[in-house]
Tab-separated table of C-alpha atoms in Angstrom:
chain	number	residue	atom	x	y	z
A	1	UNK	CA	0.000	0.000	0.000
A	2	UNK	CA	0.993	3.770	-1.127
A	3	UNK	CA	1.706	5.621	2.642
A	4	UNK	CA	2.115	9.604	2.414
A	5	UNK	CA	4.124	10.888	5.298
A	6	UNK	CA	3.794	14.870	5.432
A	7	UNK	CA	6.807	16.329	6.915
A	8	UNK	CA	10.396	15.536	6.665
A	9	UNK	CA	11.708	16.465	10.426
A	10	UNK	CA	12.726	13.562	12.855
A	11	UNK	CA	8.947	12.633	13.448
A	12	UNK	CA	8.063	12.237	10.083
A	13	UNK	CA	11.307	10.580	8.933
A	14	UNK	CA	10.887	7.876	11.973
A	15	UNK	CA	7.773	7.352	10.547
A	16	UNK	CA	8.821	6.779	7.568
A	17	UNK	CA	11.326	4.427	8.257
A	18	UNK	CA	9.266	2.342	10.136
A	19	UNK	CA	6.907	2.063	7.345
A	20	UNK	CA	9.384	1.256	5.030
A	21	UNK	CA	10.593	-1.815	7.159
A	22	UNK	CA	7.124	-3.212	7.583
A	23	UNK	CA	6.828	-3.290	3.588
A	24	UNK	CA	5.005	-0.150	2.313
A	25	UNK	CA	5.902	2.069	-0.346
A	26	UNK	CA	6.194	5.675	1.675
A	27	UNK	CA	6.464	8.961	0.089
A	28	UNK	CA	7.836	11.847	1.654
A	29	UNK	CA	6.605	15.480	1.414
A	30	UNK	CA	8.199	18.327	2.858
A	31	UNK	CA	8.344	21.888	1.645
A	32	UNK	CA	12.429	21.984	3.021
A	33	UNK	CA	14.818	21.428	0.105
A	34	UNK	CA	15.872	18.355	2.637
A	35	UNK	CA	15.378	16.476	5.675
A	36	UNK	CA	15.089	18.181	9.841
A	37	UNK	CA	15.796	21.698	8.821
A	38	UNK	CA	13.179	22.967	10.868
A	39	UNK	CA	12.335	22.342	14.433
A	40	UNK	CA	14.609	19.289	14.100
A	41	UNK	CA	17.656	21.497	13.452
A	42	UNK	CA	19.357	22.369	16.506
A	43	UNK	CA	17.150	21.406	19.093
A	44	UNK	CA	18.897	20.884	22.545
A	45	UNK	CA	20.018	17.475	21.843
A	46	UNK	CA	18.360	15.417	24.637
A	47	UNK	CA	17.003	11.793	24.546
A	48	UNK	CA	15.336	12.344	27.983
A	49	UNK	CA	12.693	9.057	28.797
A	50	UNK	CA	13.158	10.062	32.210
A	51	UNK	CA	12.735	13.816	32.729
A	52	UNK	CA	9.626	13.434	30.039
A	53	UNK	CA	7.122	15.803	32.023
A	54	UNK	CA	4.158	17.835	31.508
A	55	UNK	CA	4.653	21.314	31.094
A	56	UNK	CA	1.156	21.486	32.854
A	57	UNK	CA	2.091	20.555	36.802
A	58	UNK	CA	0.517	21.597	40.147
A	59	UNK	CA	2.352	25.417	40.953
A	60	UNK	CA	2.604	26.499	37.052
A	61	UNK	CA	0.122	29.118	37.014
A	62	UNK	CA	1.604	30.830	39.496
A	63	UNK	CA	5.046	30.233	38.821
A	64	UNK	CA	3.921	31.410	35.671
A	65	UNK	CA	3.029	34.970	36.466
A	66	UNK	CA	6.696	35.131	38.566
A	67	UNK	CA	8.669	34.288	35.345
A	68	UNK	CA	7.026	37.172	33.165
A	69	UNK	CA	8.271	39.515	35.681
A	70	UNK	CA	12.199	38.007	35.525
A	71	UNK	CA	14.767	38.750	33.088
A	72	UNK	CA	15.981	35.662	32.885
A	73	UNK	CA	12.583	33.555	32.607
A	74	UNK	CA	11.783	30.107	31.397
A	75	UNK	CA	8.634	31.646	29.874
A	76	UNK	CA	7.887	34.741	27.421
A	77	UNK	CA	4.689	35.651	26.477
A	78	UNK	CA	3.869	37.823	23.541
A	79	UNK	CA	1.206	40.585	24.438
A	80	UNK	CA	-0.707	39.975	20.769
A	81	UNK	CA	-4.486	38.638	22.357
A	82	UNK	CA	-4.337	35.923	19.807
A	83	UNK	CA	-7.391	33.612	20.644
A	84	UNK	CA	-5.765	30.757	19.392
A	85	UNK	CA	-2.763	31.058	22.336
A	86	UNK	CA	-5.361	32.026	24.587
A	87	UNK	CA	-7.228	28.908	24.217
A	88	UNK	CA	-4.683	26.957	24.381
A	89	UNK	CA	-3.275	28.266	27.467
A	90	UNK	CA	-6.668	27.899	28.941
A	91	UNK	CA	-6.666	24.261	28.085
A	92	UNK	CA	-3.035	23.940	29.643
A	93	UNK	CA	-4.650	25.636	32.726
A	94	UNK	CA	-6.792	22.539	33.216
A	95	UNK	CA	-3.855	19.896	33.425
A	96	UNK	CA	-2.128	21.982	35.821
A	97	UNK	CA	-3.441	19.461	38.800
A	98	UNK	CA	-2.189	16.363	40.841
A	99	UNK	CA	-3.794	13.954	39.222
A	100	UNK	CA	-3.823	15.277	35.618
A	101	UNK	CA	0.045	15.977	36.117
A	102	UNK	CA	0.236	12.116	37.249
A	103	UNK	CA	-1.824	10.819	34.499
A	104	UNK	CA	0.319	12.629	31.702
A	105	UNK	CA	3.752	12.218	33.169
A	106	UNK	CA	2.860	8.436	33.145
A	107	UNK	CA	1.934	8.297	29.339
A	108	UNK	CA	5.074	10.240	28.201
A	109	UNK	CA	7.483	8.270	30.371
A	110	UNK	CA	6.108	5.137	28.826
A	111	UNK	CA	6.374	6.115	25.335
A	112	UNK	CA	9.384	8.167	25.691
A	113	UNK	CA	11.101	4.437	27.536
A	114	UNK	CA	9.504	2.589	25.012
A	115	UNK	CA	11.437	4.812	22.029
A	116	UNK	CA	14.787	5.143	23.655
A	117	UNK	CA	14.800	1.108	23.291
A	118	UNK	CA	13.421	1.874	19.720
A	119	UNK	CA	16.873	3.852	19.718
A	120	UNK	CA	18.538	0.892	21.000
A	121	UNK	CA	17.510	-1.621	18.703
A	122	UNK	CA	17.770	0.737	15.424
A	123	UNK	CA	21.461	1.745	16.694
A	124	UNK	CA	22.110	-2.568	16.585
A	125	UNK	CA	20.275	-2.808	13.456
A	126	UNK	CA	22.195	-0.558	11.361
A	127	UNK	CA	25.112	1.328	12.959
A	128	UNK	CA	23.686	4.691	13.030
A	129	UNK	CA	25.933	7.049	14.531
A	130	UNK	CA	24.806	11.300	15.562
A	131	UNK	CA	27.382	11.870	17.956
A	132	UNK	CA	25.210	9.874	20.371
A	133	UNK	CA	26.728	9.557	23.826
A	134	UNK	CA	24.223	7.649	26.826
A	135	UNK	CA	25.643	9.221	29.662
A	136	UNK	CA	22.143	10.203	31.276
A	137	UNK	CA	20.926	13.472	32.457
A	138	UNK	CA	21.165	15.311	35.388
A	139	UNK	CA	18.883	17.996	37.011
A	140	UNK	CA	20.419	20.471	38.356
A	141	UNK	CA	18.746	21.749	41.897
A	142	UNK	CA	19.821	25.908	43.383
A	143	UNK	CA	16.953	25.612	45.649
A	144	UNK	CA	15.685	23.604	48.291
A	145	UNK	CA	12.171	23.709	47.324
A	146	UNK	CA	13.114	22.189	43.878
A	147	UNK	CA	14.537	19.101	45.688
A	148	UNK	CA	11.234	18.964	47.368
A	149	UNK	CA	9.015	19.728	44.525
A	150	UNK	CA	11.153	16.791	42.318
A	151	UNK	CA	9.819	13.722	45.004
A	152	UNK	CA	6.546	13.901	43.030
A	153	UNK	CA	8.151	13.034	39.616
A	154	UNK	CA	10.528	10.291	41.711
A	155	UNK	CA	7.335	8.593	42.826
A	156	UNK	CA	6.358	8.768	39.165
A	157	UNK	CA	9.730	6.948	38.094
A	158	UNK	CA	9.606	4.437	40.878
A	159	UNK	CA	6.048	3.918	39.517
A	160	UNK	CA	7.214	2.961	36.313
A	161	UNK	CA	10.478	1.524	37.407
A	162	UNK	CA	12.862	3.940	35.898
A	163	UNK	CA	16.252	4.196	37.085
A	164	UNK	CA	17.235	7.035	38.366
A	165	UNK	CA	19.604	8.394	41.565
A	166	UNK	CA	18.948	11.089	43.975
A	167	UNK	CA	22.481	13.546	44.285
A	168	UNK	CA	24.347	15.228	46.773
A	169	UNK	CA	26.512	18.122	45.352
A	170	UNK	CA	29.211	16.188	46.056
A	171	UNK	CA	27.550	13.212	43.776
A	172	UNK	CA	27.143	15.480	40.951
A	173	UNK	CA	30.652	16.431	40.681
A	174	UNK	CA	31.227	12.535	40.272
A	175	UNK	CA	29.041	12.204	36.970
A	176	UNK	CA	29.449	16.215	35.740
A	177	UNK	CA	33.339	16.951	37.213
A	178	UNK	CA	33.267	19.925	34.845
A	179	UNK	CA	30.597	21.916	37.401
A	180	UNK	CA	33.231	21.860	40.110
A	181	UNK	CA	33.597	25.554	39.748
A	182	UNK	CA	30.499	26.506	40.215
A	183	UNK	CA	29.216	23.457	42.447
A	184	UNK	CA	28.614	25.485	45.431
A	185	UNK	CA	25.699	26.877	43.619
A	186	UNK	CA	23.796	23.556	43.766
A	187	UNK	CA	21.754	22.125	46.688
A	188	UNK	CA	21.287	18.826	44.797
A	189	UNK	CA	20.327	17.144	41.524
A	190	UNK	CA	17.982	14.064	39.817
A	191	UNK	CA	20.177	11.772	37.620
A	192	UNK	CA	18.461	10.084	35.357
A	193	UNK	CA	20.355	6.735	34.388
A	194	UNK	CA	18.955	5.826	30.892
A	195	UNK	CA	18.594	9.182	29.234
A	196	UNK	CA	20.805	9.412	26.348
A	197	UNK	CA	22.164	12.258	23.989
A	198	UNK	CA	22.533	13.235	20.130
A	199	UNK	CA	22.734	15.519	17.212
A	200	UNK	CA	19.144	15.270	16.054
A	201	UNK	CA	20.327	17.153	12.697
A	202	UNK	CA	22.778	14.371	11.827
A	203	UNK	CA	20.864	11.335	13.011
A	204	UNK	CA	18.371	12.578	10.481
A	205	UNK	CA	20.967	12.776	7.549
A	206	UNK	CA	21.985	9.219	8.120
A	207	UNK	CA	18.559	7.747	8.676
A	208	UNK	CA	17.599	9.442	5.327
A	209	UNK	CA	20.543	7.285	3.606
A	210	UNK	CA	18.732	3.877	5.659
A	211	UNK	CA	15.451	5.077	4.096
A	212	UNK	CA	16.355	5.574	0.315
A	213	UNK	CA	17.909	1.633	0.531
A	214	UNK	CA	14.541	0.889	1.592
A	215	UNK	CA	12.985	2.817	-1.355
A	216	UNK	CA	11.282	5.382	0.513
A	217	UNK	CA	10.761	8.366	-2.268
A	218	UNK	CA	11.592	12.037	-0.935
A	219	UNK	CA	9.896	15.375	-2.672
A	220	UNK	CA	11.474	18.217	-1.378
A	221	UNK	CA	10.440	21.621	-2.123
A	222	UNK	CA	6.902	20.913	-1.995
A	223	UNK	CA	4.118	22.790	-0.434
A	224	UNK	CA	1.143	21.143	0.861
A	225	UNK	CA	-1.669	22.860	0.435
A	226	UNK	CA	-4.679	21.243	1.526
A	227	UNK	CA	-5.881	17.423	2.098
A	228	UNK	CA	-8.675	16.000	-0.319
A	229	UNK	CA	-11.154	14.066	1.328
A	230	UNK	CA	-14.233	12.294	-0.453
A	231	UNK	CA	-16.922	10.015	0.914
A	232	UNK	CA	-14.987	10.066	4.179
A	233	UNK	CA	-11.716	8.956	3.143
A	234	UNK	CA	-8.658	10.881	2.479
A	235	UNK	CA	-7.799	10.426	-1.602
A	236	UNK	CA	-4.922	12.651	-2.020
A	237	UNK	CA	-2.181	15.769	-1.026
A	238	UNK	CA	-3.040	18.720	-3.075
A	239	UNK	CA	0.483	20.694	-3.388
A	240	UNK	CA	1.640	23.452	-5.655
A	241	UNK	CA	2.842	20.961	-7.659
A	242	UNK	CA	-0.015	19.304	-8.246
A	243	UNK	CA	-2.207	16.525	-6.723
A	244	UNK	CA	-0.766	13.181	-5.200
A	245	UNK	CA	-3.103	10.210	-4.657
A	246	UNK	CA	-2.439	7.681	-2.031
A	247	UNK	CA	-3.909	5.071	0.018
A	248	UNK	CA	-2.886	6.625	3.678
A	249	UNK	CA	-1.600	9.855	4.578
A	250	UNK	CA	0.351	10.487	7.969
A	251	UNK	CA	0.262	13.872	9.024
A	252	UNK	CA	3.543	14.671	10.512
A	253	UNK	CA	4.083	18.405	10.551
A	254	UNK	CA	4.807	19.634	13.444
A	255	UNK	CA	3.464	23.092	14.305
A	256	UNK	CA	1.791	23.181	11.260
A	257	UNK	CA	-0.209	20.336	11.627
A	258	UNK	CA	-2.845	22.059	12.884
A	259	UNK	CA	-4.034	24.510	10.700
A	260	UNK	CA	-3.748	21.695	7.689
A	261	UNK	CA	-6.078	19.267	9.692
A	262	UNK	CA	-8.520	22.194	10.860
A	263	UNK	CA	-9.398	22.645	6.824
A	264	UNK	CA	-11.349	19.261	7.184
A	265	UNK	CA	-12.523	20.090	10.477
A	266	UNK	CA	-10.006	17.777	12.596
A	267	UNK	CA	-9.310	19.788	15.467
A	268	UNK	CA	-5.845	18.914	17.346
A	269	UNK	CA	-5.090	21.317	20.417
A	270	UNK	CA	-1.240	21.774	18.995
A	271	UNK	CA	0.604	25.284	19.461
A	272	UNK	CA	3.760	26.240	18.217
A	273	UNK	CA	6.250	26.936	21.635
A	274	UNK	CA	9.478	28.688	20.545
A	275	UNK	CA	12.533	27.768	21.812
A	276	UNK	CA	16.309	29.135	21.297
A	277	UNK	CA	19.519	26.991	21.215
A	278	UNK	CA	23.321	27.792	20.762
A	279	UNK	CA	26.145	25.699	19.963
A	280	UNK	CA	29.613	26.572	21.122
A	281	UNK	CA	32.280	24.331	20.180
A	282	UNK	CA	34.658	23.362	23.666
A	283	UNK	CA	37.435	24.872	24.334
A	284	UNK	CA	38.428	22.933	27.450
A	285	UNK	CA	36.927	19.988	28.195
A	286	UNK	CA	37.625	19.071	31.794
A	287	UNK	CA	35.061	22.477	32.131
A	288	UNK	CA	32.725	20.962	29.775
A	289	UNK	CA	29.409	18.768	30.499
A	290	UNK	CA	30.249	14.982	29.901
A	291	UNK	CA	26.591	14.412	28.989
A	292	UNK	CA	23.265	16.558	29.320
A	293	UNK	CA	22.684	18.870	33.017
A	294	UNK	CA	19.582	20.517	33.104
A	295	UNK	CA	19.003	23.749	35.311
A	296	UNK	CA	15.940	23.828	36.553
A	297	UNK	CA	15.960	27.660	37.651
A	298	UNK	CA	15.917	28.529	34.214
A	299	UNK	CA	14.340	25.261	32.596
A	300	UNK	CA	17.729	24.996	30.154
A	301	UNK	CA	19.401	21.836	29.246
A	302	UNK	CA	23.061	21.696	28.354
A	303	UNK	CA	24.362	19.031	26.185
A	304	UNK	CA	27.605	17.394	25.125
A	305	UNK	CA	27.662	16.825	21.550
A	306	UNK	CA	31.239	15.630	20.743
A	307	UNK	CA	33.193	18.422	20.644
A	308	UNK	CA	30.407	20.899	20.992
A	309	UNK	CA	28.140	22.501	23.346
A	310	UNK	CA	24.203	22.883	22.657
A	311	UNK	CA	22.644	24.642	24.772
A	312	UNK	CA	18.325	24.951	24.704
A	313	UNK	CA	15.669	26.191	26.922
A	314	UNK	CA	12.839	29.513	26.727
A	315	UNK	CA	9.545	28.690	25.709
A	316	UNK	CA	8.096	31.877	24.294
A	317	UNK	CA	4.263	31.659	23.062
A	318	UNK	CA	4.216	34.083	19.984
A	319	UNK	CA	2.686	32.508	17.486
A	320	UNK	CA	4.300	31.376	13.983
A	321	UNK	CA	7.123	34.477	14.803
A	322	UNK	CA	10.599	32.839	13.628
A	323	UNK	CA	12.666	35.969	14.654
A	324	UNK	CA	15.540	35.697	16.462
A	325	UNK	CA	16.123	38.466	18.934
A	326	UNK	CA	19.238	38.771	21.001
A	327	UNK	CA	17.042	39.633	24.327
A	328	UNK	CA	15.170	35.943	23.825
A	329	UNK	CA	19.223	34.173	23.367
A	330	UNK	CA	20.222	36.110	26.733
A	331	UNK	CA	19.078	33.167	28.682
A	332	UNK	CA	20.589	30.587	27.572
A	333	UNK	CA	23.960	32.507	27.071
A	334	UNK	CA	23.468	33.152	30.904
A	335	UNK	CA	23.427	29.629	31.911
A	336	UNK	CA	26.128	28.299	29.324
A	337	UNK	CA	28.381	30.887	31.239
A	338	UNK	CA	26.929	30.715	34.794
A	339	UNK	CA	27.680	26.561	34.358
A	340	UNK	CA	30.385	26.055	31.533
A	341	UNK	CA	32.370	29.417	30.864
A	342	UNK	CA	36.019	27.621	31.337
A	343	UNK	CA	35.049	25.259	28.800
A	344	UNK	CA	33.859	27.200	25.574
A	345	UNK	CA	34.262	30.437	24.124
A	346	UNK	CA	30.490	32.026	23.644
A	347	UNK	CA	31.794	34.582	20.998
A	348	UNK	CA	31.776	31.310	18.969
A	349	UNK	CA	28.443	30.614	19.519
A	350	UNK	CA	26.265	29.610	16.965
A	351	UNK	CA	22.057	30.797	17.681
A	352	UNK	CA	19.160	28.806	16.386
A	353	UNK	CA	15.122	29.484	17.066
A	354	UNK	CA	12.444	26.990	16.186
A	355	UNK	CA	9.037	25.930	16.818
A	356	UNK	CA	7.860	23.249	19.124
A	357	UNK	CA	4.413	21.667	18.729
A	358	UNK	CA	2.718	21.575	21.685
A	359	UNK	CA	-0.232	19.759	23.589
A	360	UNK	CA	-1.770	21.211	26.272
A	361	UNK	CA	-1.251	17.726	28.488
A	362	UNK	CA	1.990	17.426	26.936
A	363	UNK	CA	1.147	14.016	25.653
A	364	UNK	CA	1.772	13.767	21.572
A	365	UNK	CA	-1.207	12.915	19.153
A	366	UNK	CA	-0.655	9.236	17.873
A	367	UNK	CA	-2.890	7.133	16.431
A	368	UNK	CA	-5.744	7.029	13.257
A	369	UNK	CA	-8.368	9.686	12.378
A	370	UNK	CA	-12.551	9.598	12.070
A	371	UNK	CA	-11.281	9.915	8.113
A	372	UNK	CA	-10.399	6.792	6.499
A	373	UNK	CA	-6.795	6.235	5.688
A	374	UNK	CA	-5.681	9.547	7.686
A	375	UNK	CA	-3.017	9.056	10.394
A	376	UNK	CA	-1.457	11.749	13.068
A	377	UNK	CA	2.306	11.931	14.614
A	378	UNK	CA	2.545	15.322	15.655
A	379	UNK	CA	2.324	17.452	19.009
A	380	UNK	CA	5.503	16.235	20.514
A	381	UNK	CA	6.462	19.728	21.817
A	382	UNK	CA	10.447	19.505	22.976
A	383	UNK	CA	10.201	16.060	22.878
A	384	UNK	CA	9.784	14.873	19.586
A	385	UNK	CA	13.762	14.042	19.764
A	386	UNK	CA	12.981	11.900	22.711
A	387	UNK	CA	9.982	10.211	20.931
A	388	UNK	CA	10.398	9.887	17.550
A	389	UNK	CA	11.504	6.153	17.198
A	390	UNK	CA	8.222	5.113	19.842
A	391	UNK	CA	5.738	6.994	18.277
A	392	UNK	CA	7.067	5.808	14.414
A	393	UNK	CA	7.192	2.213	15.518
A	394	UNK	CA	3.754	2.989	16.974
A	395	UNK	CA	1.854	4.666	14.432
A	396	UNK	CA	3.651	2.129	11.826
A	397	UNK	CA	1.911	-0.639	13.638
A	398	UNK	CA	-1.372	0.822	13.271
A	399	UNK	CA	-1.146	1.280	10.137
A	400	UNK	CA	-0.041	-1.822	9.611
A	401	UNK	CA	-3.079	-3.398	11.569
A	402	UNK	CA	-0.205	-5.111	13.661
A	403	UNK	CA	-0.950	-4.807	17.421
A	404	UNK	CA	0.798	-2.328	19.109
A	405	UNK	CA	4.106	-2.940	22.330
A	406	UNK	CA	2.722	-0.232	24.206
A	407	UNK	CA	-1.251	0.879	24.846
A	408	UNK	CA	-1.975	3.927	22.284
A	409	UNK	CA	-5.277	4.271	23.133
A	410	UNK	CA	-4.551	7.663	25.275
A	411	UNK	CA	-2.417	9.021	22.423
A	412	UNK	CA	-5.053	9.367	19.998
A	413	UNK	CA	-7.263	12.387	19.549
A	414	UNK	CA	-9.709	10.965	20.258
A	415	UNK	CA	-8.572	11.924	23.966
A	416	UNK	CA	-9.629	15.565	23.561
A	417	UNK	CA	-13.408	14.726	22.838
């Protein structure tokens, strides 16, 4: 059978990979002159099962309203009344309890698990090297009520039976020695055992070779326009270069999923986050992270990537905006010199903004349509580097008819009816 995948970053290519294993004959649309050059770019290089989290948890609201009023703030809020953010954000609101926080920590920390062994097995299968490292992560603690407020995501991972170590200062010095100037800053930190690391950008330029030797067709340059649908089942992808016919289309573009699926009245709660990275190269590496350390002040992970430094956090609700301000990088510079400055040389660094497509429970939307032959993979928000080979394996298996290694029932859209 003919399988469409729209969208070319690491979700879509996944996807398509998967596909192509199980036997179909996938086309690829993207309207990129090649594979992850948009949110899959330069994102902050995490494969992070463990810290997978809700941005909707018990405190947020109010923590919220604090951060708009700090310079250096995990959150930025445009002041455009744009009813689409504010409905979203109202719908965000209503996760923001115990139980809801419980519920959708424990779907992404299955999936997310259930993908980094889908990393696992792929790296067996065919050698794929990105500058992949699986050193874990560590969360980085400056105040005592962070230590406290992290025992309800430990009684999550014990839940689920997810390694993981509680750390002294002292501790973290023995799995980060680079911090060790700036170690008295700390009160503690959350090491997560299994999380791994990666260029997301070059694992997607080798798994594009994997996918052309299993005959997956690429058309770059392509705009999608629209999605024709008669008697209730998708027929084809209407681009500006014409019409494309197929017997399933998976809808795999990120941000922009949304308003393509809202033309046939498909409504998917997704809303495009924007977050900054840099990458430094390293300078000195016995001052340089050995694997990921993520500060939870300011909600920015730090990542080794061979010889580089990525650094990634801010989630700024503006819309499609794509600019690239220095006040928005500020952040992020902040921490990769509050943590790392003996180890790079920031007047090397390298800025990068992209857009993150986000649920308001934080879970992704996997699974099949009301419309015959139409398939989602999209709403990962920052974790669609953390996802990507779960939900492909996933959605590839429903597609497939083949009965799925992990329940998808709660991924679908159907959850937001």
């Amino acid at each position: 059978m003919r399988v469409c995948v729209l969208g070319a970053g690491v979700v879509g290519l996944t996807s398509a990979y998967y596909l192509a294993k199980k036997g179909f004959d996938v086309t690829v649309i993207d309207r990129q002159e090649g594979v992850a050059l948009e949110t899959s770019f330069a994102n902050a290089g995490q494969i992070s099962p463990g810290y997978s989290a809700p941005w909707a948890a018990p405190g947020i609201p109010l923590k919220a309203i604090k951060w708009l009023m700090q310079k250096h703030a995990p959150l930025k809020v445009s002041a455009d009344p744009e009813l689409k953010k504010i409905a979203w954000m109202g719908k965000m609101l209503i996760n923001c309890t115990e139980k809801a926080y419980d519920v959708n920590k424990s779907r992404m920390v299955a999936l997310a698990e259930y993908s980094r062994d889908q990393f696992i097995t792929m790296r067996k299968d065919i050698g794929i090297k990105y500058d992949d490292g699986q050193g874990g992560l560590t969360q980085l603690f400056r105040k005592d009520e962070q230590v406290e407020a992290s025992e309800k995501d430990i009684k999550v991972l014990k839940a689920l039976n997810v390694p993981h170590q509680v750390l002294t200062p002292a501790q973290i010095l023995e799995v980060e020695p680079g911090l060790a100037p700036v170690i008295d800053k700390f009160k503690g930190g959350l090491r997560l055992v299994g999380d791994e690391t990666g260029d997301c950008f070059v694992f997607c330029q080798e798994l594009k070779k994997h996918c052309d030797e299993l005959g997956v067709t690429f058309k770059f340059g392509v705009a999608i326009e629209r999605l024709v649908v008669e008697g209730g089942k998708v027929r084809a992808v209407k681009t500006d270069q014409g019409d494309f016919e197929f017997d399933n289309v998976l809808v795999s573009m990120g941000s922009y999923s949304k308003e393509l699926l809202s033309d046939i009245d498909i409504s998917v709660p997704v809303y495009p986050v924007k977050g900054y990275s840099l990458t430094v190269p390293i300078t000195d590496s016995q001052f340089a992270p050995v694997s990921t350390v993520m500060d939870e002040t300011y909600k920015v992970a730090v990542t080794r990537l061979g010889g580089r430094i990525r650094a990634a956090g801010t989630a700024e609700l503006n819309g499609y905006n794509l600019d690239l301000p220095k006040v928005r990088t500020e952040t992020i510079t902040h921490v990769v010199h509050d943590l790392f400055d003996q180890g790079c040389d920031l007047s090397e660094a390298d800025y990068w903004t992209g857009l993150r497509p986000m649920t308001p429970d934080g879970t992704p939307v996997v699974g099949r349509t009301h419309i015959d032959g139409l398939y989602l993979n999209t709403g990962h928000g920052t974790l669609g580097w953390t996802m990507c080979c779960g939900s492909a394996a996933v959605i590839a298996d429903i597609i497939s008819g083949d009965k799925t290694d992990i329940d998808s029932q709660d991924l679908s859209v159907r959850r937001y009816k």
